[in-house]
């Protein structure tokens, strides 16, 4: 608090004192007081007023400085009314009481909103687990019925339709392949919903342990084998490194990156996935030869809802995949950054930290 601001706040009081001093001087002169005595009286008045203003200013500045210090130090700033220093001024006590009541109402409202969000999140998680059962059932039916359906279709329709047995079987197999791919898309979007709902509380659902990057990558390649076959995508994997992280969350992150690479593929798509060990980290490099990312879009690809020029041209992008990957990587302590050249391809880097304790344990084993 500045002295000028304090005096500006007291301008009505100062004006009142000025009027009273003028009236008092006029009264003293009219009642026969000499000019010297009148000036002495007004000077004493001014000194007392200045002393009172100075003491008041020092005390108020000390009070607000202490309040500001508390506000800067505390994390929950809405609790300021509970932490304000004591004051003998009635005005301060009234303001403190009003702040206390206002904050109490705000905290109750926040609690209600948090309860609603928690209920909604629990419902979403429950719904995801329920919907996964029919998704898995559809996938199993497609795998089990593909050959049976082809044989059944041949025996029933070959004479009436005039098609050859090989043509009918091919049509049936194509139908089941299409259903399987669409079902897999549904499963991926459902997984995104589940991981997004849990992204704020990763610490409640993770298990850090030694994880083989190669095993995780082959797992997601196998999961998406139909998608890779349909789009003629080749994969070159060289990731003979282990990291300490949560396998399930990393598998989801890598799966989202794979989906993006296939979505924005080139005519002859090729994925190169390799790992490189550094002094205090393991770097997993996910490289494709797709359409790439424009330079003006590269810095924003991890923003929520950002689709960029590629997403607008593609028409199927939600802008949530890489945003969710970045969010989960931040929660897990994994570095995630990208390099890209438009028309050439994109590289995504996942940097897994390796603590000095783990390095010492590994050396001791050797």
CSV table of C-alpha atoms in Angstrom, one decimal:
chain,number,residue,atom,x,y,z
A,1,UNK,CA,0.0,0.0,0.0
A,2,UNK,CA,1.4,3.4,-1.1
A,3,UNK,CA,1.1,6.6,1.0
A,4,UNK,CA,-0.5,8.4,-1.9
A,5,UNK,CA,-3.2,5.8,-2.2
A,6,UNK,CA,-3.8,6.0,1.6
A,7,UNK,CA,-4.1,9.8,1.5
A,8,UNK,CA,-6.4,9.6,-1.5
A,9,UNK,CA,-8.6,7.2,0.4
A,10,UNK,CA,-8.7,9.7,3.3
A,11,UNK,CA,-9.5,12.7,1.1
A,12,UNK,CA,-13.0,13.3,2.5
A,13,UNK,CA,-11.6,13.2,6.1
A,14,UNK,CA,-8.8,15.7,5.1
A,15,UNK,CA,-11.3,17.9,3.5
A,16,UNK,CA,-13.4,17.9,6.7
A,17,UNK,CA,-10.4,18.8,8.8
A,18,UNK,CA,-9.6,21.7,6.4
A,19,UNK,CA,-13.1,23.1,6.7
A,20,UNK,CA,-13.0,22.7,10.5
A,21,UNK,CA,-9.6,24.4,10.7
A,22,UNK,CA,-10.9,27.4,8.6
A,23,UNK,CA,-14.0,27.7,10.8
A,24,UNK,CA,-11.9,27.4,13.9
A,25,UNK,CA,-9.5,30.1,12.7
A,26,UNK,CA,-12.4,32.4,11.8
A,27,UNK,CA,-14.0,31.9,15.2
A,28,UNK,CA,-10.8,32.5,17.1
A,29,UNK,CA,-10.1,35.7,15.2
A,30,UNK,CA,-13.7,36.9,15.8
A,31,UNK,CA,-13.4,36.3,19.5
A,32,UNK,CA,-10.3,38.4,19.9
A,33,UNK,CA,-7.4,35.8,19.6
A,34,UNK,CA,-4.3,37.2,18.1
A,35,UNK,CA,-3.0,36.0,14.7
A,36,UNK,CA,0.1,34.3,16.4
A,37,UNK,CA,-2.1,32.3,18.8
A,38,UNK,CA,-4.4,31.3,15.9
A,39,UNK,CA,-1.5,30.1,13.8
A,40,UNK,CA,0.0,28.2,16.8
A,41,UNK,CA,-3.4,26.5,17.3
A,42,UNK,CA,-3.7,25.5,13.6
A,43,UNK,CA,0.0,24.2,13.6
A,44,UNK,CA,-0.7,22.0,16.6
A,45,UNK,CA,-3.8,20.7,14.9
A,46,UNK,CA,-1.9,19.9,11.7
A,47,UNK,CA,0.9,18.1,13.7
A,48,UNK,CA,-1.6,15.9,15.6
A,49,UNK,CA,-3.4,15.1,12.3
A,50,UNK,CA,-0.2,14.2,10.6
A,51,UNK,CA,0.9,12.0,13.5
A,52,UNK,CA,-2.4,10.2,13.5
A,53,UNK,CA,-2.3,9.7,9.7
A,54,UNK,CA,1.3,8.4,9.9
A,55,UNK,CA,0.5,5.9,12.7
A,56,UNK,CA,-2.6,4.7,10.9
A,57,UNK,CA,-0.8,4.4,7.6
A,58,UNK,CA,2.1,2.3,9.2
A,59,UNK,CA,-0.4,0.0,11.0
A,60,UNK,CA,-2.5,-0.5,7.9
A,61,UNK,CA,0.5,-1.2,5.7
A,62,UNK,CA,1.8,-3.7,8.1
A,63,UNK,CA,-1.6,-5.4,8.2
A,64,UNK,CA,-1.9,-5.7,4.4
A,65,UNK,CA,1.7,-6.8,4.0
A,66,UNK,CA,1.1,-9.6,6.4
A,67,UNK,CA,-2.1,-10.5,4.6
A,68,UNK,CA,-0.3,-10.5,1.2
A,69,UNK,CA,2.5,-12.6,2.6
A,70,UNK,CA,0.0,-15.2,3.8
A,71,UNK,CA,-1.8,-15.1,0.5
A,72,UNK,CA,1.4,-15.7,-1.5
A,73,UNK,CA,2.5,-18.5,0.9
A,74,UNK,CA,-0.7,-20.6,1.2
A,75,UNK,CA,-1.7,-23.0,-1.6
A,76,UNK,CA,-5.5,-22.8,-0.9
A,77,UNK,CA,-5.9,-19.1,-1.2
A,78,UNK,CA,-9.7,-19.3,-0.6
A,79,UNK,CA,-8.8,-20.0,3.1
A,80,UNK,CA,-7.4,-16.4,3.4
A,81,UNK,CA,-10.2,-15.4,5.7
A,82,UNK,CA,-9.2,-18.1,8.2
A,83,UNK,CA,-5.5,-17.0,8.2
A,84,UNK,CA,-5.8,-13.2,8.2
A,85,UNK,CA,-3.9,-11.5,11.1
A,86,UNK,CA,-6.0,-10.2,14.0
A,87,UNK,CA,-7.1,-6.6,13.9
A,88,UNK,CA,-8.8,-4.3,16.5
A,89,UNK,CA,-10.6,-2.4,13.8
A,90,UNK,CA,-14.3,-3.2,13.5
A,91,UNK,CA,-14.1,-2.8,9.7
A,92,UNK,CA,-11.5,-5.5,9.4
A,93,UNK,CA,-13.5,-7.9,11.6
A,94,UNK,CA,-16.7,-7.3,9.5
A,95,UNK,CA,-14.8,-7.9,6.3
A,96,UNK,CA,-13.3,-11.0,7.7
A,97,UNK,CA,-16.6,-12.4,8.7
A,98,UNK,CA,-18.1,-11.6,5.3
A,99,UNK,CA,-15.2,-13.3,3.6
A,100,UNK,CA,-15.5,-16.3,5.9
A,101,UNK,CA,-19.2,-16.7,5.0
A,102,UNK,CA,-18.5,-16.2,1.3
A,103,UNK,CA,-15.7,-18.8,1.3
A,104,UNK,CA,-17.8,-21.3,3.2
A,105,UNK,CA,-20.5,-21.0,0.6
A,106,UNK,CA,-17.9,-21.3,-2.2
A,107,UNK,CA,-16.3,-24.4,-0.6
A,108,UNK,CA,-19.7,-26.1,-0.3
A,109,UNK,CA,-20.4,-25.4,-3.9
A,110,UNK,CA,-17.1,-26.8,-5.0
A,111,UNK,CA,-17.7,-29.9,-2.9
A,112,UNK,CA,-21.1,-30.4,-4.6
A,113,UNK,CA,-19.5,-30.0,-8.0
A,114,UNK,CA,-16.7,-32.5,-7.1
A,115,UNK,CA,-19.3,-35.0,-6.0
A,116,UNK,CA,-21.2,-34.7,-9.2
A,117,UNK,CA,-18.0,-35.0,-11.2
A,118,UNK,CA,-16.9,-38.1,-9.2
A,119,UNK,CA,-20.3,-39.7,-9.7
A,120,UNK,CA,-20.2,-39.0,-13.4
A,121,UNK,CA,-16.6,-40.3,-13.7
A,122,UNK,CA,-17.6,-43.5,-11.8
A,123,UNK,CA,-20.5,-43.9,-14.1
A,124,UNK,CA,-18.3,-43.5,-17.2
A,125,UNK,CA,-15.8,-46.0,-15.9
A,126,UNK,CA,-18.6,-48.5,-15.1
A,127,UNK,CA,-20.1,-47.9,-18.6
A,128,UNK,CA,-16.8,-48.5,-20.3
A,129,UNK,CA,-16.3,-51.8,-18.5
A,130,UNK,CA,-19.8,-52.9,-19.4
A,131,UNK,CA,-19.5,-51.9,-23.1
A,132,UNK,CA,-16.2,-53.7,-23.3
A,133,UNK,CA,-18.0,-57.1,-22.9
A,134,UNK,CA,-20.0,-56.9,-26.1
A,135,UNK,CA,-17.1,-55.4,-27.9
A,136,UNK,CA,-15.0,-58.4,-27.0
A,137,UNK,CA,-17.9,-60.7,-27.9
A,138,UNK,CA,-18.2,-59.2,-31.3
A,139,UNK,CA,-14.4,-59.6,-31.9
A,140,UNK,CA,-14.6,-63.3,-30.8
A,141,UNK,CA,-17.6,-63.9,-33.1
A,142,UNK,CA,-15.8,-62.4,-36.0
A,143,UNK,CA,-12.8,-64.5,-35.5
A,144,UNK,CA,-14.7,-67.7,-34.9
A,145,UNK,CA,-17.3,-67.3,-37.5
A,146,UNK,CA,-15.3,-66.1,-40.4
A,147,UNK,CA,-14.5,-69.5,-41.8
A,148,UNK,CA,-17.9,-71.0,-40.8
A,149,UNK,CA,-19.8,-68.1,-42.4
A,150,UNK,CA,-17.9,-68.5,-45.7
A,151,UNK,CA,-18.8,-72.2,-45.9
A,152,UNK,CA,-22.4,-71.7,-45.0
A,153,UNK,CA,-22.8,-68.9,-47.5
A,154,UNK,CA,-21.3,-71.0,-50.2
A,155,UNK,CA,-23.7,-73.9,-49.7
A,156,UNK,CA,-26.8,-71.7,-49.4
A,157,UNK,CA,-26.3,-69.0,-52.1
A,158,UNK,CA,-23.9,-70.3,-54.8
A,159,UNK,CA,-26.7,-71.9,-56.9
A,160,UNK,CA,-29.3,-69.0,-56.5
A,161,UNK,CA,-26.9,-66.1,-57.0
A,162,UNK,CA,-24.8,-67.5,-59.8
A,163,UNK,CA,-21.6,-66.5,-58.0
A,164,UNK,CA,-18.7,-68.9,-57.8
A,165,UNK,CA,-17.8,-70.4,-54.4
A,166,UNK,CA,-14.6,-68.4,-54.2
A,167,UNK,CA,-16.4,-65.1,-54.9
A,168,UNK,CA,-19.0,-65.7,-52.2
A,169,UNK,CA,-16.4,-66.7,-49.7
A,170,UNK,CA,-14.4,-63.6,-50.5
A,171,UNK,CA,-17.4,-61.4,-49.9
A,172,UNK,CA,-18.3,-63.0,-46.6
A,173,UNK,CA,-14.7,-62.8,-45.4
A,174,UNK,CA,-14.5,-59.1,-46.4
A,175,UNK,CA,-17.7,-58.4,-44.4
A,176,UNK,CA,-16.3,-60.0,-41.3
A,177,UNK,CA,-13.0,-58.1,-41.8
A,178,UNK,CA,-14.9,-54.8,-42.1
A,179,UNK,CA,-16.9,-55.6,-38.9
A,180,UNK,CA,-13.7,-56.5,-37.0
A,181,UNK,CA,-12.0,-53.2,-38.0
A,182,UNK,CA,-15.0,-51.1,-37.1
A,183,UNK,CA,-15.4,-53.0,-33.8
A,184,UNK,CA,-11.7,-52.3,-33.1
A,185,UNK,CA,-12.3,-48.6,-33.8
A,186,UNK,CA,-15.1,-48.6,-31.2
A,187,UNK,CA,-12.8,-50.3,-28.7
A,188,UNK,CA,-10.1,-47.7,-29.3
A,189,UNK,CA,-12.5,-44.8,-28.7
A,190,UNK,CA,-13.9,-46.5,-25.6
A,191,UNK,CA,-10.3,-46.9,-24.3
A,192,UNK,CA,-9.8,-43.2,-24.9
A,193,UNK,CA,-12.8,-42.4,-22.7
A,194,UNK,CA,-11.6,-44.6,-19.9
A,195,UNK,CA,-8.1,-43.3,-19.9
A,196,UNK,CA,-9.3,-39.7,-20.1
A,197,UNK,CA,-11.5,-40.2,-17.1
A,198,UNK,CA,-8.6,-41.7,-15.2
A,199,UNK,CA,-5.9,-39.2,-16.4
A,200,UNK,CA,-6.3,-36.9,-13.4
A,201,UNK,CA,-5.7,-39.7,-10.9
A,202,UNK,CA,-3.0,-41.9,-12.6
A,203,UNK,CA,-1.4,-42.5,-9.2
A,204,UNK,CA,-4.5,-44.6,-8.1
A,205,UNK,CA,-4.2,-47.1,-11.0
A,206,UNK,CA,-0.6,-47.7,-12.0
A,207,UNK,CA,2.2,-50.2,-11.2
A,208,UNK,CA,5.8,-49.2,-11.9
A,209,UNK,CA,7.9,-52.2,-12.8
A,210,UNK,CA,10.5,-53.3,-15.3
A,211,UNK,CA,8.9,-53.4,-18.7
A,212,UNK,CA,10.2,-54.6,-22.0
A,213,UNK,CA,9.5,-52.0,-24.7
A,214,UNK,CA,9.8,-54.7,-27.4
A,215,UNK,CA,7.1,-56.8,-25.7
A,216,UNK,CA,4.7,-53.8,-25.4
A,217,UNK,CA,5.3,-52.8,-29.1
A,218,UNK,CA,4.7,-56.3,-30.4
A,219,UNK,CA,1.5,-56.4,-28.3
A,220,UNK,CA,0.0,-53.3,-29.9
A,221,UNK,CA,1.1,-54.4,-33.3
A,222,UNK,CA,-0.7,-57.7,-32.8
A,223,UNK,CA,-3.7,-55.9,-31.5
A,224,UNK,CA,-3.9,-53.8,-34.6
A,225,UNK,CA,-2.8,-56.4,-37.1
A,226,UNK,CA,-6.0,-56.2,-39.2
A,227,UNK,CA,-5.6,-52.4,-39.4
A,228,UNK,CA,-2.0,-52.7,-40.5
A,229,UNK,CA,-2.8,-55.4,-43.0
A,230,UNK,CA,-5.7,-53.5,-44.5
A,231,UNK,CA,-3.5,-50.4,-45.0
A,232,UNK,CA,-0.4,-52.3,-46.1
A,233,UNK,CA,1.7,-50.9,-43.3
A,234,UNK,CA,5.1,-52.4,-42.6
A,235,UNK,CA,6.8,-52.2,-39.2
A,236,UNK,CA,10.5,-52.4,-38.4
A,237,UNK,CA,11.0,-52.9,-34.6
A,238,UNK,CA,14.3,-52.7,-32.8
A,239,UNK,CA,13.6,-51.9,-29.1
A,240,UNK,CA,15.6,-54.3,-27.0
A,241,UNK,CA,15.5,-52.1,-24.0
A,242,UNK,CA,13.7,-52.2,-20.7
A,243,UNK,CA,12.3,-49.3,-18.8
A,244,UNK,CA,10.6,-48.8,-15.4
A,245,UNK,CA,7.0,-47.7,-16.0
A,246,UNK,CA,3.4,-48.9,-16.0
A,247,UNK,CA,3.0,-51.3,-18.9
A,248,UNK,CA,-0.8,-50.7,-19.4
A,249,UNK,CA,-0.6,-46.9,-19.6
A,250,UNK,CA,2.5,-47.0,-21.9
A,251,UNK,CA,0.7,-49.6,-24.2
A,252,UNK,CA,-2.2,-47.1,-24.5
A,253,UNK,CA,0.1,-44.2,-25.3
A,254,UNK,CA,1.9,-46.2,-28.0
A,255,UNK,CA,-1.4,-47.5,-29.4
A,256,UNK,CA,-2.6,-43.9,-29.9
A,257,UNK,CA,0.6,-43.0,-31.6
A,258,UNK,CA,0.3,-46.0,-33.9
A,259,UNK,CA,-3.3,-45.1,-34.7
A,260,UNK,CA,-2.2,-41.6,-35.7
A,261,UNK,CA,0.6,-42.9,-37.9
A,262,UNK,CA,-1.8,-45.2,-39.8
A,263,UNK,CA,-4.4,-42.5,-40.1
A,264,UNK,CA,-1.9,-40.0,-41.7
A,265,UNK,CA,0.0,-42.6,-43.7
A,266,UNK,CA,1.6,-42.3,-47.1
A,267,UNK,CA,1.2,-44.5,-50.2
A,268,UNK,CA,3.8,-47.0,-49.0
A,269,UNK,CA,3.6,-46.7,-45.2
A,270,UNK,CA,6.5,-47.8,-43.1
A,271,UNK,CA,6.9,-47.6,-39.3
A,272,UNK,CA,10.3,-47.7,-37.6
A,273,UNK,CA,10.3,-48.2,-33.9
A,274,UNK,CA,13.6,-48.3,-32.1
A,275,UNK,CA,15.1,-47.6,-28.7
A,276,UNK,CA,18.3,-45.9,-27.7
A,277,UNK,CA,19.9,-45.9,-24.3
A,278,UNK,CA,21.3,-42.6,-22.9
A,279,UNK,CA,23.1,-41.8,-19.7
A,280,UNK,CA,20.0,-41.2,-17.6
A,281,UNK,CA,17.2,-42.2,-19.8
A,282,UNK,CA,15.9,-44.6,-22.5
A,283,UNK,CA,14.7,-42.9,-25.7
A,284,UNK,CA,11.9,-44.7,-27.7
A,285,UNK,CA,11.7,-43.3,-31.2
A,286,UNK,CA,8.5,-43.8,-33.2
A,287,UNK,CA,9.1,-42.8,-36.8
A,288,UNK,CA,6.8,-43.0,-39.9
A,289,UNK,CA,7.0,-41.8,-43.5
A,290,UNK,CA,3.5,-40.4,-43.5
A,291,UNK,CA,2.3,-37.0,-44.7
A,292,UNK,CA,4.0,-35.2,-41.8
A,293,UNK,CA,3.0,-32.1,-39.9
A,294,UNK,CA,3.2,-28.5,-41.1
A,295,UNK,CA,5.7,-26.4,-39.3
A,296,UNK,CA,3.0,-23.9,-38.0
A,297,UNK,CA,1.1,-26.8,-36.5
A,298,UNK,CA,3.9,-28.7,-34.9
A,299,UNK,CA,4.0,-26.7,-31.6
A,300,UNK,CA,0.3,-27.2,-31.0
A,301,UNK,CA,-0.2,-30.9,-31.8
A,302,UNK,CA,-0.4,-31.7,-28.0
A,303,UNK,CA,-3.1,-29.1,-27.4
A,304,UNK,CA,-6.5,-30.3,-26.4
A,305,UNK,CA,-8.9,-30.5,-29.4
A,306,UNK,CA,-6.3,-29.2,-31.9
A,307,UNK,CA,-6.6,-31.0,-35.3
A,308,UNK,CA,-4.5,-28.8,-37.5
A,309,UNK,CA,-4.6,-28.7,-41.3
A,310,UNK,CA,-4.2,-32.5,-41.5
A,311,UNK,CA,-7.1,-33.1,-39.2
A,312,UNK,CA,-9.4,-30.8,-41.2
A,313,UNK,CA,-8.4,-32.4,-44.5
A,314,UNK,CA,-8.8,-35.9,-43.0
A,315,UNK,CA,-12.2,-35.1,-41.4
A,316,UNK,CA,-11.9,-37.9,-38.8
A,317,UNK,CA,-9.5,-36.3,-36.2
A,318,UNK,CA,-10.8,-35.4,-32.8
A,319,UNK,CA,-7.6,-33.7,-31.5
A,320,UNK,CA,-7.7,-35.8,-28.3
A,321,UNK,CA,-5.3,-38.6,-29.0
A,322,UNK,CA,-1.9,-36.8,-28.8
A,323,UNK,CA,-3.3,-34.5,-26.1
A,324,UNK,CA,-4.2,-37.5,-23.9
A,325,UNK,CA,-0.8,-39.1,-24.7
A,326,UNK,CA,1.0,-35.9,-23.5
A,327,UNK,CA,-1.2,-35.6,-20.4
A,328,UNK,CA,-0.5,-39.3,-19.4
A,329,UNK,CA,3.2,-38.9,-20.1
A,330,UNK,CA,3.4,-35.9,-17.9
A,331,UNK,CA,1.7,-37.8,-15.1
A,332,UNK,CA,4.1,-40.8,-15.5
A,333,UNK,CA,7.2,-38.6,-15.8
A,334,UNK,CA,7.8,-39.5,-19.4
A,335,UNK,CA,9.1,-36.9,-21.8
A,336,UNK,CA,7.1,-36.6,-25.1
A,337,UNK,CA,8.1,-34.4,-28.0
A,338,UNK,CA,7.9,-34.5,-31.8
A,339,UNK,CA,9.8,-33.7,-35.0
A,340,UNK,CA,8.3,-33.6,-38.4
A,341,UNK,CA,8.8,-32.5,-42.0
A,342,UNK,CA,5.7,-32.0,-44.0
A,343,UNK,CA,5.5,-34.5,-46.8
A,344,UNK,CA,8.4,-36.6,-45.4
A,345,UNK,CA,7.3,-38.0,-42.1
A,346,UNK,CA,7.1,-37.6,-38.3
A,347,UNK,CA,9.2,-38.7,-35.4
A,348,UNK,CA,7.8,-39.0,-31.9
A,349,UNK,CA,10.2,-39.4,-29.0
A,350,UNK,CA,9.3,-40.9,-25.6
A,351,UNK,CA,12.0,-40.4,-23.0
A,352,UNK,CA,11.8,-42.8,-20.1
A,353,UNK,CA,14.0,-41.6,-17.1
A,354,UNK,CA,16.3,-44.0,-15.4
A,355,UNK,CA,17.2,-43.1,-11.8
A,356,UNK,CA,20.7,-43.4,-10.5
A,357,UNK,CA,19.5,-46.1,-8.0
A,358,UNK,CA,18.3,-48.3,-10.8
A,359,UNK,CA,21.6,-47.9,-12.6
A,360,UNK,CA,23.5,-48.9,-9.5
A,361,UNK,CA,21.3,-52.0,-9.1
A,362,UNK,CA,21.9,-53.0,-12.7
A,363,UNK,CA,25.6,-52.6,-12.3
A,364,UNK,CA,25.6,-54.6,-9.1
A,365,UNK,CA,23.8,-57.5,-10.9
A,366,UNK,CA,26.4,-57.5,-13.7
